[in-house]
XYZ file of C-alpha atoms in Angstrom:
496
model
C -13.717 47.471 42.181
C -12.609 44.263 44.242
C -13.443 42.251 41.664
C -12.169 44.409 38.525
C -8.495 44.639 40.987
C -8.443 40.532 40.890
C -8.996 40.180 37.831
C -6.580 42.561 36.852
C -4.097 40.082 39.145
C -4.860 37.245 37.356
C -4.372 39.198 33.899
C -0.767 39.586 35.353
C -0.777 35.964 36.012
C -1.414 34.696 33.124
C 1.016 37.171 31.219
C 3.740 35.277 32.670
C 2.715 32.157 32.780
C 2.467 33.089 29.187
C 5.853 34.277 28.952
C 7.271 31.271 30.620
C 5.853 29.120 27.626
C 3.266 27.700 30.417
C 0.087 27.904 28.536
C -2.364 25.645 30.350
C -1.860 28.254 33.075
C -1.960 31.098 31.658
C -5.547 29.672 30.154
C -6.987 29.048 33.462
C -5.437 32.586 34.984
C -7.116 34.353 31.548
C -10.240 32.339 32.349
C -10.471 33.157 36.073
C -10.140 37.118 34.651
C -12.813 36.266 32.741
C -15.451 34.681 34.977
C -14.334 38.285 37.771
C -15.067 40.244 35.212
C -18.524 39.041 34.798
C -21.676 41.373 35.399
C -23.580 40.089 38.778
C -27.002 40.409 37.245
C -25.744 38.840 33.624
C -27.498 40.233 31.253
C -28.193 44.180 30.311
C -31.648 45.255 30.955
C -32.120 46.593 26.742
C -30.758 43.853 25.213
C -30.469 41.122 27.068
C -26.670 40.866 25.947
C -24.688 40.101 29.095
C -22.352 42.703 29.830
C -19.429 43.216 31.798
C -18.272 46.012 33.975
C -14.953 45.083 33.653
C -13.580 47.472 31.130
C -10.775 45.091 30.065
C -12.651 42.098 29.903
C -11.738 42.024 26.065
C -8.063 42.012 26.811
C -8.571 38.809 28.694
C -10.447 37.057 25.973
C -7.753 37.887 22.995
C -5.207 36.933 25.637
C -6.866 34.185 25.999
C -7.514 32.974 22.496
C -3.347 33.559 22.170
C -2.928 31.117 24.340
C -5.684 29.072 22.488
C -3.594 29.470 19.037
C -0.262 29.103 20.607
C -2.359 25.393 21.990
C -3.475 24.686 18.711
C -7.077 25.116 19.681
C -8.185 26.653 17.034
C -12.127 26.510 17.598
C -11.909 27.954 20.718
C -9.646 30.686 19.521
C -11.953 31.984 17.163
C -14.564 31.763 20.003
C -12.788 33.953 22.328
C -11.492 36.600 19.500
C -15.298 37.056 18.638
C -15.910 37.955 22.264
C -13.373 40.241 22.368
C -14.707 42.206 19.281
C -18.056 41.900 20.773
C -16.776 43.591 23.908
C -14.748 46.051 22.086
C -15.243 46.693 18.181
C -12.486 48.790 17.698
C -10.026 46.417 19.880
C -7.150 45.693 17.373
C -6.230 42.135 19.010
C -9.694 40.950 18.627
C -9.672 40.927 15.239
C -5.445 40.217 14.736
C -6.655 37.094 17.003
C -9.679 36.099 15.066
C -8.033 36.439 11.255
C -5.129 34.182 12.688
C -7.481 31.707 13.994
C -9.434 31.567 10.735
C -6.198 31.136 8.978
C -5.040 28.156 10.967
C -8.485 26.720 10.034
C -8.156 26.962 6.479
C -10.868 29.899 6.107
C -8.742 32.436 4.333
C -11.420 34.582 2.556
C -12.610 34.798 6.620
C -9.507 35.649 7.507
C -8.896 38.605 5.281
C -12.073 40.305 6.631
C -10.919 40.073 9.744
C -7.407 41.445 8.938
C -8.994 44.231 6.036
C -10.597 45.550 9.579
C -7.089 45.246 11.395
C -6.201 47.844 9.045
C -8.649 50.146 9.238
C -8.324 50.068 13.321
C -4.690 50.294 12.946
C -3.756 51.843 9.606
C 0.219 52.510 10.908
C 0.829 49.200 12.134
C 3.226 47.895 9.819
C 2.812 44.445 11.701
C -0.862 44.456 10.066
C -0.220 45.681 6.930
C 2.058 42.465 6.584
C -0.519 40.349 7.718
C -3.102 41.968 5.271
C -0.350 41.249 2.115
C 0.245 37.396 3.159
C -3.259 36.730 3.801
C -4.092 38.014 0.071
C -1.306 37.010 -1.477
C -2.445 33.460 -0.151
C -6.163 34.058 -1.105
C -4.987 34.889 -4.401
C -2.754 31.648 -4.501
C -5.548 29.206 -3.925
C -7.696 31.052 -6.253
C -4.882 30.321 -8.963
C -3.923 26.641 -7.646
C -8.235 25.976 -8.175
C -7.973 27.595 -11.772
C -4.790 24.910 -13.165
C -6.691 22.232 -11.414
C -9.079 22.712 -13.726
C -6.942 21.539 -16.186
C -6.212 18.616 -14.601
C -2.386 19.097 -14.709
C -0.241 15.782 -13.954
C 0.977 15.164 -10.456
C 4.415 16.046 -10.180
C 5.464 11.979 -9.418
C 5.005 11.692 -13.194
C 6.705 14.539 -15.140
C 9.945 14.820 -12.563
C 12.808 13.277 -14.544
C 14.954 12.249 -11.455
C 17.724 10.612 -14.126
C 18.798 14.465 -15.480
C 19.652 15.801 -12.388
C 23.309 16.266 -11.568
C 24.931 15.059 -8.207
C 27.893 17.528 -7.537
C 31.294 15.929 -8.337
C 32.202 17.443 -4.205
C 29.443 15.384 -2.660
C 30.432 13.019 -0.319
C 27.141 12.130 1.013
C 25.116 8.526 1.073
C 24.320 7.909 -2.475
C 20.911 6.062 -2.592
C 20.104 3.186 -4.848
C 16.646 3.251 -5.882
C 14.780 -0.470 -5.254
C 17.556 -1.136 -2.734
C 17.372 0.974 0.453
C 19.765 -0.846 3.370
C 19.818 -0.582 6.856
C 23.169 0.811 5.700
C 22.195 3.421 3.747
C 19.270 4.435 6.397
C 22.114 4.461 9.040
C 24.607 6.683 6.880
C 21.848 9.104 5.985
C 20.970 9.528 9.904
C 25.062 10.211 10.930
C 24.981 12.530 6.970
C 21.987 14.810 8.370
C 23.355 14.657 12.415
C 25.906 16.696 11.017
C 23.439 19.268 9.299
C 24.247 18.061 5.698
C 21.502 17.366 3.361
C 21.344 14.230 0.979
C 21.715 15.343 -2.498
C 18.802 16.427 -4.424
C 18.694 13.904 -6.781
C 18.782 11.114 -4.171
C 16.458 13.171 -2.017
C 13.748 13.221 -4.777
C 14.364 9.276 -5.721
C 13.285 8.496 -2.217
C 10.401 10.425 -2.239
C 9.177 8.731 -5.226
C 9.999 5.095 -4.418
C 7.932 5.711 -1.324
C 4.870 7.224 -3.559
C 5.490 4.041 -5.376
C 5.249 1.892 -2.253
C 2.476 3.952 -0.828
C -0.207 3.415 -3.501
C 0.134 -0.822 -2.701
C -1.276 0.231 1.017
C -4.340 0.694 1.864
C -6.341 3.487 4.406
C -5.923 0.411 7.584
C -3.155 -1.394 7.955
C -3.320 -4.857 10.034
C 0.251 -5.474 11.965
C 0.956 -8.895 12.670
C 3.438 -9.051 15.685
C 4.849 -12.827 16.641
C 4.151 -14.174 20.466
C 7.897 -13.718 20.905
C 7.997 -10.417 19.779
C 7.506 -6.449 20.522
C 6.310 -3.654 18.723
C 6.833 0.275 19.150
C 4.830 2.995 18.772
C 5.758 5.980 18.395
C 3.664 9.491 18.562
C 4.463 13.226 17.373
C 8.061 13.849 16.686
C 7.427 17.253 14.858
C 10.794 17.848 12.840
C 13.043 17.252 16.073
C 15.451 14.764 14.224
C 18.167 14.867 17.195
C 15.332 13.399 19.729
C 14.546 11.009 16.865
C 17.899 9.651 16.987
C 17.829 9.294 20.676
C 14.643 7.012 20.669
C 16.585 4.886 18.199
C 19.624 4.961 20.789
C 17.423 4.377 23.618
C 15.457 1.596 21.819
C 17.273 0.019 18.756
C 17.071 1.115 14.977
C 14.248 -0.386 12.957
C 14.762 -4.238 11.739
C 12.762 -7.188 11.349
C 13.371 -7.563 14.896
C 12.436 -4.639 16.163
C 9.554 -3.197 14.099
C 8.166 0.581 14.602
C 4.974 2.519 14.092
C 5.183 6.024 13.791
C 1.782 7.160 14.168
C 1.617 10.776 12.625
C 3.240 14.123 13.130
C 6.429 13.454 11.593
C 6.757 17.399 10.642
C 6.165 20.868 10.707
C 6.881 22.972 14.053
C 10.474 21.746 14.279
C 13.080 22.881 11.802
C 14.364 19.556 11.108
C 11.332 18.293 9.211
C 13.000 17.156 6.363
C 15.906 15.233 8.348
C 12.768 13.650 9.748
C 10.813 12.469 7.361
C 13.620 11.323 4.607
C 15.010 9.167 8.134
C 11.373 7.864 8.322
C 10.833 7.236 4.486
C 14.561 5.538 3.948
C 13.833 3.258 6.736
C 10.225 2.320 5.157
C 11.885 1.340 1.888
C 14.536 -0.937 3.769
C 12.397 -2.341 5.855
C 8.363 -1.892 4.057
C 6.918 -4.673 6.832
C 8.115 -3.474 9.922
C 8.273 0.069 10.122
C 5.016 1.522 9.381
C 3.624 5.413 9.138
C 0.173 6.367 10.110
C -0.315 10.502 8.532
C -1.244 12.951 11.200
C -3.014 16.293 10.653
C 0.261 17.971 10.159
C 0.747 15.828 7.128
C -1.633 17.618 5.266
C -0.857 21.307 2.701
C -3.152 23.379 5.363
C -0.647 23.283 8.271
C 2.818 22.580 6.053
C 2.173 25.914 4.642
C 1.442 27.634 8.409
C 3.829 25.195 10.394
C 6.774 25.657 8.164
C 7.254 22.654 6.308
C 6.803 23.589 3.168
C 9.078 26.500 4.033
C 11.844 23.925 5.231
C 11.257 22.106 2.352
C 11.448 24.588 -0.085
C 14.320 26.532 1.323
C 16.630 23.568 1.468
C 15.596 21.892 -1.799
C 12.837 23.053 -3.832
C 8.691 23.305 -4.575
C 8.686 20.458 -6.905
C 10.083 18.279 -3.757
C 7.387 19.997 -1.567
C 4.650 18.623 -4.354
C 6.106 15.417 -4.065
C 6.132 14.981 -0.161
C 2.358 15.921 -0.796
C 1.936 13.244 -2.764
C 3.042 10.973 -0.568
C 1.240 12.297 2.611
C -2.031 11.671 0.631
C -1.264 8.160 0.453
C -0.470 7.305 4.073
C -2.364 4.863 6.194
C -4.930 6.787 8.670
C -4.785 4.212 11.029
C -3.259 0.111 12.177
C -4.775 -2.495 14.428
C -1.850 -4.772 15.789
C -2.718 -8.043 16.469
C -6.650 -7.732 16.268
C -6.531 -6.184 19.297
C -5.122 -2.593 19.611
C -6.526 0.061 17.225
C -3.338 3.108 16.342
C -4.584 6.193 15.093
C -3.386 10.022 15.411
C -5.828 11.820 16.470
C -8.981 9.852 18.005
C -12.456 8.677 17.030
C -15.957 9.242 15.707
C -19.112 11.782 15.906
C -21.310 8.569 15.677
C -21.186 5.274 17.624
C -20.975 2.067 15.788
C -18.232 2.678 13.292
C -16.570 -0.146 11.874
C -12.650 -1.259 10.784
C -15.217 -2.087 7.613
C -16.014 0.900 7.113
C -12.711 2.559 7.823
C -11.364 0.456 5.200
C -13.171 2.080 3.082
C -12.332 5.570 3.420
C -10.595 7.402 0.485
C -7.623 8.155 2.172
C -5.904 9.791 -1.090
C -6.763 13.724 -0.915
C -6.427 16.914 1.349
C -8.516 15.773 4.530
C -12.419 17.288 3.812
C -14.255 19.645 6.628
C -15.888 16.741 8.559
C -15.806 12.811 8.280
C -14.192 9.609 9.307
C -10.672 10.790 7.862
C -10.895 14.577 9.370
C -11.903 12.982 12.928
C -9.127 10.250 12.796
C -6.645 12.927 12.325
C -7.777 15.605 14.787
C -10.436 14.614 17.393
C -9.078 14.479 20.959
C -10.776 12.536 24.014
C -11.998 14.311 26.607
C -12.713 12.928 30.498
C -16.303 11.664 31.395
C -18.813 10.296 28.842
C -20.602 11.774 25.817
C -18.995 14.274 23.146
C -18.554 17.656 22.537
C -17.678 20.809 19.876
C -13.646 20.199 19.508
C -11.889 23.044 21.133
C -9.407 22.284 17.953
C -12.716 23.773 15.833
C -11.774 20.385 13.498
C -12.876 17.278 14.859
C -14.865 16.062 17.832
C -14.161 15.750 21.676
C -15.139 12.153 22.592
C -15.746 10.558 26.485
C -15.330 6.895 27.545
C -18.454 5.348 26.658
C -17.277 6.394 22.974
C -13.665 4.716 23.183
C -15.753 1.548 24.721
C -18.590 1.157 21.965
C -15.744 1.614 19.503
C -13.207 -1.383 21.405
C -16.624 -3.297 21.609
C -18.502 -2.656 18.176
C -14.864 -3.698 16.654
C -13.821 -6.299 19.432
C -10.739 -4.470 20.214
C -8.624 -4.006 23.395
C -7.466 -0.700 23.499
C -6.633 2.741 21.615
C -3.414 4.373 21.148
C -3.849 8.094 19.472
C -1.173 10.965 20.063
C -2.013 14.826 18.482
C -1.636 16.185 22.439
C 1.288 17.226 24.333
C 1.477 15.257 27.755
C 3.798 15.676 30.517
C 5.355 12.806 30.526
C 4.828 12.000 26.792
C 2.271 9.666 27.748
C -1.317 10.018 29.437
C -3.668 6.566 30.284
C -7.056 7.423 30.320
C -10.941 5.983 29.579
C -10.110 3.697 32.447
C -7.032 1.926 30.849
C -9.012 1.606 27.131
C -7.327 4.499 25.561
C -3.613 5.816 25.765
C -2.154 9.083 24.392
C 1.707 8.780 23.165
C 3.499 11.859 22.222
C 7.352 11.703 21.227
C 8.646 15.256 20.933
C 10.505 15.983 23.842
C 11.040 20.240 25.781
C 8.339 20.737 22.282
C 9.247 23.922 20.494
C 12.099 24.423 22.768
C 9.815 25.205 25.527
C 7.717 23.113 26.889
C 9.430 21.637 29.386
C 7.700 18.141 28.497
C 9.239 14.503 28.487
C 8.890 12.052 24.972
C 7.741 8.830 25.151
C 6.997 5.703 23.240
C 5.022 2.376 23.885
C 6.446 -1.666 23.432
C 3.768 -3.868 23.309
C 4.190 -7.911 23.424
C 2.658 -9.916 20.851
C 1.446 -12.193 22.958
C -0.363 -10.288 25.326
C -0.477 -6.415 23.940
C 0.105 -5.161 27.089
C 2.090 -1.725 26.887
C 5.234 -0.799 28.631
C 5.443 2.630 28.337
C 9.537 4.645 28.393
C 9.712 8.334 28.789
C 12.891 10.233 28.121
C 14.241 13.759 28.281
C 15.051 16.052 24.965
C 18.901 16.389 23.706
C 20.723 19.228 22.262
C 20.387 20.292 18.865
C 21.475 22.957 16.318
C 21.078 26.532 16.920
C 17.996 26.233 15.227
C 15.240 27.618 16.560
C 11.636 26.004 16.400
C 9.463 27.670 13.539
C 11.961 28.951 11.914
C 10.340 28.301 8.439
C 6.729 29.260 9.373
C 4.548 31.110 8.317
C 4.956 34.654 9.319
C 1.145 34.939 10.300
C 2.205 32.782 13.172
C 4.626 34.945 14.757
C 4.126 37.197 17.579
C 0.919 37.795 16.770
C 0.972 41.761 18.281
C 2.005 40.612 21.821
C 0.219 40.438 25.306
C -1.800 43.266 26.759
């Protein structure tokens, strides 16, 4: 009873750490439920199942996997929905938990078992009977998108005719000159969108394909030549907050010859200013192709645009055929950079295997959807973990990796260091592998509610050695985070 009245407390705990958007601990509060509620002997005396006597111990686990969604950790999500079913069949938010998780992986045909048994559990919940309709209607979507691609349709890049569509006599907006993008242009674009005005369609779509057209002359590594005398910066996640994009380019100088960028992935989704983002980004690689570079992220990918809300942003504010053509162009984005032969830039992180090679990197078709497993999938969503060794991704994509991988990497590859981003940290920035591997992550207060700082890196070309600027979010729009997501991702039937 002690034990069953702690856990209960730390239930409580984590609900509002929940609430208060603090997820890392509300995890360990869930978890410490978790481990209270476990049986003293282990394991039941028929079965050999362990047990708990904890009669909520299933609440704790979907709570738990909530926070695991809400954290992006997919894998360990799905984990802890299963062992809330397991504890309790006929527990609702087991299975709400579980179908959301196997959505965010990409496993819809899982998913709509798991939310065909929502239903029967909770016939009257109109919440689930939603859930049910978008997870078939997007079963039935991919089923139809496989059939055309059958028929090996053209890409939209080549059937768009950009030349017959009208710019309103009213607009007053940048007009953009294909094969002759300006720091001028790039700058009137930034000050068109500040004030929540989009660029008109027609100049919208040329942009989109001149950068297809760029993108297929790179290749799946990009080398980054920075002078003695000069400085680099890298940049990590912005996720569709424009206004704290502007403010790193008030804090640290637009792009120019002189003062070169990388942007190394997770330019949208989450944010609902995606599009404000990435046409910024894209203008500013046409006007300057050699010294502002883009590395793709995970979230440049169909799987999350359609769950994140790009593709809803996108599609709301222009149109699908635009949406098509931003996929285009994420397929062709560089997975990863190495400035100077020394520092190796990549989203997410590294490799299942030791003894991977920039050879063999190069080599990597970089133009498609990212596959289950492989060099691509683990650049763009494995995560490093403290100690040595690896381990199952708690992401469910990807692979957790300890020092002794980041060093056979820097030495198989005679490298310095690695710079990846894909995690929130507190201060937008987190050394660690003993110095050989920094996390950079440039979305500052994240979804409104994280409370975190942005950051970037400036690294010398002399000597590589970072100098690393945090800096606080700025005000926006009245427009909230997610507000073009996918509805599956929405309150997902509360706490218990």
């Amino acid at each position: 009873m002690e034990d069953w009245t702690k856990a209960e407390s730390a239930k409580a705990e984590g609900n509002k750490f929940f609430q208060e958007g603090k997820y890392a601990k509300a995890l360990a509060a869930y978890s410490m439920a978790i481990e209270l509620s476990e049986d003293d002997d282990g394991l039941d005396s028929l079965d050999g199942v362990s047990k708990s006597k904890n009669p909520s111990v299933q609440i704790y686990y979907a709570n738990r996997a909530f926070c695991h969604i809400k954290m992006e950790n997919f894998g360990s999500a799905l984990v802890d929905a299963t062992k809330a079913i397991e504890a309790k069949e006929d527990f609702p938010k087991g299975w709400y938990r579980r179908g959301t998780a196997q959505m965010a992986l990409g496993r819809p045909k899982e998913a709509l078992r798991d939310f065909m048994q929502l239903c029967k559990l909770a016939p009257n919940d109109k919440d689930a009977r939603d859930k049910l309709k978008q997870c078939q209607k997007q079963v039935n979507a991919e089923k139809f998108a496989k059939a055309i691609g059958c028929e090996k349709t053209k890409p939209i890049s080549e059937t768009v005719n950009v030349e017959q569509m009208p710019v309103d006599a009213s607009y007053t907006g940048p007009v953009y000159v294909s094969g002759a993008c300006t720091s001028d242009f790039c700058q009137q674009l930034m000050e068109h969108q500040r004030k929540e005005l989009v660029i008109a369609k027609k100049f919208a779509y040329q942009i989109v394909l001149d950068m297809i057209e760029m993108l297929k002359t790179s290749s799946t590594l990009v080398d980054i030549e920075v002078p003695d005398m000069g400085e680099v910066t890298v940049c990590g996640d912005v996720h569709g907050q424009f206004y704290d994009l502007l403010n790193i380019f008030s804090l640290n100088g637009i792009p120019s010859e002189q003062n070169p960028y990388l942007f190394n992935g997770d330019f949208v989704d989450r944010g609902s200013f995606s599009v404000e983002v990435i046409l910024t980004l894209f203008a500013w690689k046409l006007a300057y192709p050699n010294h502002l570079h883009l590395a793709r992220g995970n979230h440049e990918t169909r799987n999350m645009n359609k769950l994140y809300g790009f593709e809803g942003e996108v599609t709301k504010k222009y149109d699908e055929d635009l949406y098509q053509l931003f996929c285009e162009a994420f397929c062709l984005l560089p997975l990863c950079h190495v400035i100077n032969q020394q520092v190796f830039v990549v989203h997410g992180g590294l490799f299942s295997k030791d003894d991977v090679s920039l050879e063999s990197i190069r080599k990597v078709n970089r133009d498609c959807e990212p596959p289950d497993e492989g060099l691509m999938t683990e650049m763009l969503w494995s995560d490093p973990q403290p100690g040595r060794g690896r381990a199952p991704s708690k992401r469910g994509v990807g692979v957790a990796f300890g020092q002794d991988v980041t060093e056979n990497f820097l030495k198989v590859n005679n490298l310095k260091m690695v710079i990846r981003s894909h995690e929130m940290k507190e201060e937008g920035y987190e050394i660690e592998h003993d110095g050989k591997l920094v996390t950079v992550f440039s979305a500052p207060n994240y979804c409104d509610q994280m409370g975190n700082k942005g950051a970037f890196i400036r690294l010398d070309g002399k000597t590589m050695t970072p100098k690393y600027k945090s800096f606080a979010h700025v005000p926006h729009p009245n427009v909230r985070p997610m507000q073009y997501a996918n509805p599956m991702l929405g309150q997902l039937m509360g706490m218990a």
